XYZ file of C-alpha atoms in Angstrom:
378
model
C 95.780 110.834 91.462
C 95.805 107.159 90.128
C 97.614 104.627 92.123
C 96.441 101.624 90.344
C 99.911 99.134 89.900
C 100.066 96.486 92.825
C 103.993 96.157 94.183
C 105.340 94.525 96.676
C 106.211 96.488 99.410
C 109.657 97.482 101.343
C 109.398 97.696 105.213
C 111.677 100.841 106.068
C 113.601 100.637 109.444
C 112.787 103.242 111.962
C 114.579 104.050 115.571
C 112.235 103.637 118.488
C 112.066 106.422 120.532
C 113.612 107.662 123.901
C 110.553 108.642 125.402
C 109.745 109.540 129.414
C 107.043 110.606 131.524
C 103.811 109.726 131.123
C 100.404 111.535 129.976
C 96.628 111.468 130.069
C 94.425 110.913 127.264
C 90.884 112.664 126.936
C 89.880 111.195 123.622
C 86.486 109.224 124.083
C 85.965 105.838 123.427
C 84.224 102.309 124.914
C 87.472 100.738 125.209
C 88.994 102.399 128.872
C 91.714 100.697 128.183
C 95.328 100.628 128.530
C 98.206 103.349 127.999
C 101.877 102.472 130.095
C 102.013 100.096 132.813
C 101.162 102.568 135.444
C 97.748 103.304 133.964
C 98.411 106.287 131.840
C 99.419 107.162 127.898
C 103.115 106.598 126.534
C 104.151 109.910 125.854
C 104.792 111.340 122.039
C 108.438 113.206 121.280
C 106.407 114.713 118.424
C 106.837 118.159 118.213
C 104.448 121.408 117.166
C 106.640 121.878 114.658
C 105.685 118.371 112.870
C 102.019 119.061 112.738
C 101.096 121.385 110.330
C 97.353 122.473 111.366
C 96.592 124.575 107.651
C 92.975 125.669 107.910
C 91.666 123.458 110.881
C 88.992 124.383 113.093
C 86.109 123.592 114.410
C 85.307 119.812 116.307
C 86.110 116.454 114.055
C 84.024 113.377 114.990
C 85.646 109.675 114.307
C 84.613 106.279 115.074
C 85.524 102.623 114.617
C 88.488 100.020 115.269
C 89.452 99.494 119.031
C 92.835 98.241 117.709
C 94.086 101.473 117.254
C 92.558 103.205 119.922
C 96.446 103.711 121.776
C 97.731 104.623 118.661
C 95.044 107.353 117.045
C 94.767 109.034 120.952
C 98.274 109.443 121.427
C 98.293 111.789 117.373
C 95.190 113.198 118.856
C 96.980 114.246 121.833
C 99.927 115.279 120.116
C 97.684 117.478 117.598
C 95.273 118.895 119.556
C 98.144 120.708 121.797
C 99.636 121.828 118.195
C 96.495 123.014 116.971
C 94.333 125.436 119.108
C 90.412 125.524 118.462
C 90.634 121.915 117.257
C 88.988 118.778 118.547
C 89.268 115.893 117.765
C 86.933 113.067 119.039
C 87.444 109.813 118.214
C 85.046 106.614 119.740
C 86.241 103.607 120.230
C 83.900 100.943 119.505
C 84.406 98.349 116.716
C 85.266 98.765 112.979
C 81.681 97.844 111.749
C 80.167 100.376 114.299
C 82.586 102.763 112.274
C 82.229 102.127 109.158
C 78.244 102.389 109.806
C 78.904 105.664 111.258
C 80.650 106.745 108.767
C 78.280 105.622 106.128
C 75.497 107.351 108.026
C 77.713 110.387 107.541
C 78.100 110.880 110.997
C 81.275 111.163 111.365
C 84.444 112.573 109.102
C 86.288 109.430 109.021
C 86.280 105.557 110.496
C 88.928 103.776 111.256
C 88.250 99.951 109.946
C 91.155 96.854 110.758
C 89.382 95.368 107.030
C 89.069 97.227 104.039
C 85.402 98.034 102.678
C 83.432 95.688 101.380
C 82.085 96.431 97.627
C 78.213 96.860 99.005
C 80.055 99.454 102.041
C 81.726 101.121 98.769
C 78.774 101.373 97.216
C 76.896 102.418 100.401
C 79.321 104.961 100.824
C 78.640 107.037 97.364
C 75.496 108.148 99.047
C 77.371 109.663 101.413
C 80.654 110.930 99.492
C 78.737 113.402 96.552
C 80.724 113.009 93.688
C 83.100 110.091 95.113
C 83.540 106.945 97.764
C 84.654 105.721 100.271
C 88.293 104.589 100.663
C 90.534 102.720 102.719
C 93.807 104.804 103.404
C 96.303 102.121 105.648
C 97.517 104.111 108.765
C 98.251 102.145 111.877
C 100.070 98.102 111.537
C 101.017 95.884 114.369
C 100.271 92.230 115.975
C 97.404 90.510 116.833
C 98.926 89.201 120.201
C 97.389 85.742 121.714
C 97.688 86.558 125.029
C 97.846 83.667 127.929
C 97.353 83.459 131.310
C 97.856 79.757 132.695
C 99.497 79.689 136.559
C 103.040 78.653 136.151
C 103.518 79.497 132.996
C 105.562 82.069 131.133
C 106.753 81.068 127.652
C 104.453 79.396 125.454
C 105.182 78.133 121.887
C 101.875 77.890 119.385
C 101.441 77.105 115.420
C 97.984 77.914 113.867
C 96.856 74.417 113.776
C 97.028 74.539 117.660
C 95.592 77.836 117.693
C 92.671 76.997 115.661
C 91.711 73.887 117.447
C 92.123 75.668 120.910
C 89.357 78.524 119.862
C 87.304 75.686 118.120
C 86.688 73.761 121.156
C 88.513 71.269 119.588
C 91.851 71.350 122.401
C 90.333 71.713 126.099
C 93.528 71.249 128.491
C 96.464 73.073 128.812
C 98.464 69.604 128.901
C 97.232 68.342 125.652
C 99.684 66.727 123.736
C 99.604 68.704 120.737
C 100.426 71.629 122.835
C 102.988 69.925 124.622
C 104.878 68.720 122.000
C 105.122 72.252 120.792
C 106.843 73.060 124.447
C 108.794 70.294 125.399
C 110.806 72.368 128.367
C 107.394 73.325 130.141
C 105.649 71.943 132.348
C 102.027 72.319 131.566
C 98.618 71.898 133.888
C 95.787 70.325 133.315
C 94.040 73.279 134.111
C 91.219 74.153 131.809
C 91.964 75.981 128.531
C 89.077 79.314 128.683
C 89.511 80.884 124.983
C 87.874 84.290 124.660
C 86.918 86.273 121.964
C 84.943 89.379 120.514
C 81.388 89.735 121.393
C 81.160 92.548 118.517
C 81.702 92.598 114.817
C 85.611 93.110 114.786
C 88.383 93.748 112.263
C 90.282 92.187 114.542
C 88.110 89.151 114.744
C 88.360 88.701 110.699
C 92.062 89.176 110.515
C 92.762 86.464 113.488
C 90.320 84.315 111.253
C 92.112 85.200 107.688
C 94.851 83.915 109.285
C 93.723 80.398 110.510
C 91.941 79.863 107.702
C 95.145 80.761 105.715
C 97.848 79.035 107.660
C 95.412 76.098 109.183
C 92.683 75.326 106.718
C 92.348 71.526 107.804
C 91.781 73.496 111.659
C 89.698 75.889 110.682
C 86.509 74.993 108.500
C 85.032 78.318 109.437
C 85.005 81.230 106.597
C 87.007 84.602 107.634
C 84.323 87.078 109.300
C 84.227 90.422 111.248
C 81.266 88.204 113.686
C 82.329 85.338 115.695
C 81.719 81.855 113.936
C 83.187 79.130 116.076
C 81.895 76.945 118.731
C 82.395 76.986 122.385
C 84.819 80.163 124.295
C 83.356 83.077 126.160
C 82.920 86.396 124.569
C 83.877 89.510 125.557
C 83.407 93.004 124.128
C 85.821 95.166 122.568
C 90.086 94.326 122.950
C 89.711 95.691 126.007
C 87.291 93.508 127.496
C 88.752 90.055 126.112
C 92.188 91.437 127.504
C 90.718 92.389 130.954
C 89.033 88.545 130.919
C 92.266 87.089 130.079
C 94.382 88.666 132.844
C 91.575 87.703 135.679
C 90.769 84.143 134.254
C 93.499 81.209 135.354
C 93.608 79.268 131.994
C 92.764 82.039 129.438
C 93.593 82.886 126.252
C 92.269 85.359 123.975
C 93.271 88.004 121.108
C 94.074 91.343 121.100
C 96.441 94.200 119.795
C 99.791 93.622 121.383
C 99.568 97.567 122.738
C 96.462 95.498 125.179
C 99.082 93.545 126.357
C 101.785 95.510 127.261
C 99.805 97.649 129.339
C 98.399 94.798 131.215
C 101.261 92.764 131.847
C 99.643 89.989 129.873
C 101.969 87.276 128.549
C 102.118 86.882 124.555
C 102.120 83.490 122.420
C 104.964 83.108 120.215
C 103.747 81.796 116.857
C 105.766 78.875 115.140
C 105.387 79.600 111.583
C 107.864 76.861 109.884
C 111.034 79.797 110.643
C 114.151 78.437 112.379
C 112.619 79.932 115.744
C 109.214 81.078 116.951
C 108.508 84.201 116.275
C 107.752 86.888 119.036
C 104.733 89.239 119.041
C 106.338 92.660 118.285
C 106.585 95.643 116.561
C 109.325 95.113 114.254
C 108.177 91.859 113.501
C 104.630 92.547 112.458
C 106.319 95.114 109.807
C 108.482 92.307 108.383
C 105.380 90.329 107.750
C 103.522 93.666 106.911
C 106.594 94.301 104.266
C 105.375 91.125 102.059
C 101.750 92.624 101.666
C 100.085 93.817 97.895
C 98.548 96.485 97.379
C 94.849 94.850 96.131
C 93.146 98.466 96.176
C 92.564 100.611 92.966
C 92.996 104.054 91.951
C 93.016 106.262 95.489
C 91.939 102.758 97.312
C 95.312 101.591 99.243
C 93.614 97.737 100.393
C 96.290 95.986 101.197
C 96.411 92.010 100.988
C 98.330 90.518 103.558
C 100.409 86.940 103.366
C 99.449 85.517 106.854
C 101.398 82.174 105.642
C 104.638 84.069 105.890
C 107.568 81.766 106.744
C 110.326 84.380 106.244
C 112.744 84.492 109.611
C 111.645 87.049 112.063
C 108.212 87.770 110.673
C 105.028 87.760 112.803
C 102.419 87.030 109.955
C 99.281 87.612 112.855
C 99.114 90.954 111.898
C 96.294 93.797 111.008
C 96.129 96.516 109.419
C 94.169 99.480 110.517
C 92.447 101.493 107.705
C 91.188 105.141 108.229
C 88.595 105.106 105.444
C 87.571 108.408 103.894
C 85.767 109.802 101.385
C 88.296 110.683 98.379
C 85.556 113.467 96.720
C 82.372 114.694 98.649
C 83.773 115.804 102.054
C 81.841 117.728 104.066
C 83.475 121.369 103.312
C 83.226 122.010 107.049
C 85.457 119.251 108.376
C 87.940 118.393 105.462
C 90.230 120.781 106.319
C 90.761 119.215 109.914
C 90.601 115.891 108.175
C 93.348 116.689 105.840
C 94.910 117.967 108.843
C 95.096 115.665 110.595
C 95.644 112.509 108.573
C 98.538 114.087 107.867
C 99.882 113.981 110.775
C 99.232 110.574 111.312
C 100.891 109.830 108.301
C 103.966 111.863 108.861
C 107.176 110.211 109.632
C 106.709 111.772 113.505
C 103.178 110.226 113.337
C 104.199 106.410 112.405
C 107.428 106.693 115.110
C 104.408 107.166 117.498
C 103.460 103.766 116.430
C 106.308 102.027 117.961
C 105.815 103.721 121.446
C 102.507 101.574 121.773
C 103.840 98.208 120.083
C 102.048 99.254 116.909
C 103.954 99.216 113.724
C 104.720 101.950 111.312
C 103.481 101.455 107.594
C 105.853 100.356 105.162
C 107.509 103.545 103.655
C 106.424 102.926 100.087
C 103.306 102.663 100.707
C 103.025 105.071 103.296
C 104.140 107.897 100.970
C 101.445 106.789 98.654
C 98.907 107.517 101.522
C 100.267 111.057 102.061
C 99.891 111.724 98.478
C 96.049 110.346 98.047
C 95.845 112.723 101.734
C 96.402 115.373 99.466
C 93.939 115.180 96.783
C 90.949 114.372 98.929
C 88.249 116.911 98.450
């Protein structure tokens, strides 16, 4: 099925859910990280009866983002208990990692936080017999700057700030620029220690869409999966720069906001020219998420996001995860459990799952899109 006309897109308003307990995830990944703030997995209210498991079988291999790592092991969780004789094995590494795997045909899907780049596409046709790869969009949410400076518990940024922070540019907490965003806290001189990804991140190149978008005096560096500015420590995976930034007095670093949560990690809130700085959440990741164009064609669902949002309320530090696919040329042996289980994901009980973790669920027009391209892969 076509889906070629680009529209702008409606963010539909979903309950959170009453969830309790807690559970244990078995999925695999690099990324140990983070489920509730005992240690463990928020738990699903998804029920059997949501997942429909058609012809599955067998074991499905996936690889890629660490962004969505909460999100993608709570649905495998959730649909592995629905559907008996199926695993599902997901690694959490880095979208580039997955979307070589993937186009090493190693694995049935990869989840990427950017869509593919025309030379991946092409790549990809060697791989998908008869079609290509595409980017289906399955998991949204914040990019969370999360702080850790001894004293200090709110903390006001814009992206000019931001963007001279992680380009060495701002070294002390009590720089004026940063106080004059904060004028009711009292700030130390304490050393500013900016981390961010060792690896070739989605993550990484939506952070730096953003500055380059909302700061481009700031930030003279082009948007890039790999690391391009002077100066800050590294650290691999979302995991790893969240773990540095809760030990180090006088971090900061990026991650998904599910990271911080977890961790207990306090969260930047991002003046954007609104009436009132914006909080890293959920909801407010969709209503920037809501302004975004669709840029893909035909079964390609690329989104283009507006991180220069000013709209009240809306969080434009966002990412999108994509769970990229071949549309024709699936291996016959795993489609069915792809099918399966992208389905779920994509079902309204998979996207409520989103909001258990701080993710956010996919706008609803464009979601049902998704479910239909689901549907004619092959």
């Amino acid at each position: 099925m076509k889906l070629q006309r680009k529209n702008m897109l409606r963010a539909s308003a979903l309950g959170a859910l009453v969830v309790s307990g807690a559970l244990v995830l078995t999925a695999c990944g690099s990324d140990d990280n983070t489920k509730g703030t005992d240690g463990s997995a928020k738990p699903s209210a998804a029920a059997a009866g949501d997942i429909k498991c058609d012809d599955a079988k067998g074991k499905l291999l996936a690889s890629g983002s660490s962004a969505q790592k909460n999100a993608i092991e709570l649905w495998i969780k959730n649909y592995m208990a629905a559907c008996s004789g199926v695993e599902v094995n997901y690694k959490s590494s880095s979208s580039g990692e997955g979307i070589v795997a993937f186009n090493q045909g190693t694995v049935g899907f990869a989840g990427s936080d950017s869509a593919l780049k025309p030379e991946q596409v092409e790549e990809s046709k060697k791989i998908c017999t008869g079609g290509q790869g595409i980017d289906l969009p399955m998991v949204g949410g914040p990019v969370a700057l999360g702080f850790n400076v001894a004293g200090v518990d709110k903390l006001n940024l814009d992206a000019a700030t931001i963007a001279n922070i992680f380009n060495d540019k701002i070294k002390k907490w009590d720089d004026e620029a940063i106080k004059k965003l904060n004028p009711n806290v009292t700030l130390p001189s304490t050393a500013i220690q900016a981390f961010h990804r060792s690896d070739d991140s989605g993550t990484t190149e939506n952070v730096t869409k953003y500055l380059k978008a909302a700061a481009p005096d700031a930030w003279p560096h082009e948007a890039a999966k790999k690391w391009a500015a002077p100066g800050g420590q590294a650290a691999s995976g979302s995991a790893g720069v969240a773990a540095q930034v809760k030990q180090v007095d006088g971090a900061i670093g990026y991650f998904e906001l599910s990271f911080a949560s977890a961790q207990g990690i306090k969260t930047v809130d991002l003046n954007t020219g609104a009436a009132a700085p914006v909080k890293a959440t959920g909801e407010n990741a969709s209503k920037a998420i809501a302004a975004a164009k669709i840029a893909g064609t035909g079964s390609d669902l690329a989104l283009k996001l507006d991180y220069t949002t000013k709209a009240e309320g809306a969080y434009p530090l966002v990412l999108v995860t994509y769970e990229v696919v071949c549309d024709k040329g699936n291996k016959a042996e795993t489609l069915p459990t792809v099918k399966s289980f992208l389905n779920y994901a994509a079902s309204d009980a998979g996207q409520k799952v989103l909001l258990e973790n701080g993710y956010a669920p996919i706008p609803a027009e464009i979601n049902a899109k998704v479910r239909e391209v689901i549907n004619t892969l092959g």
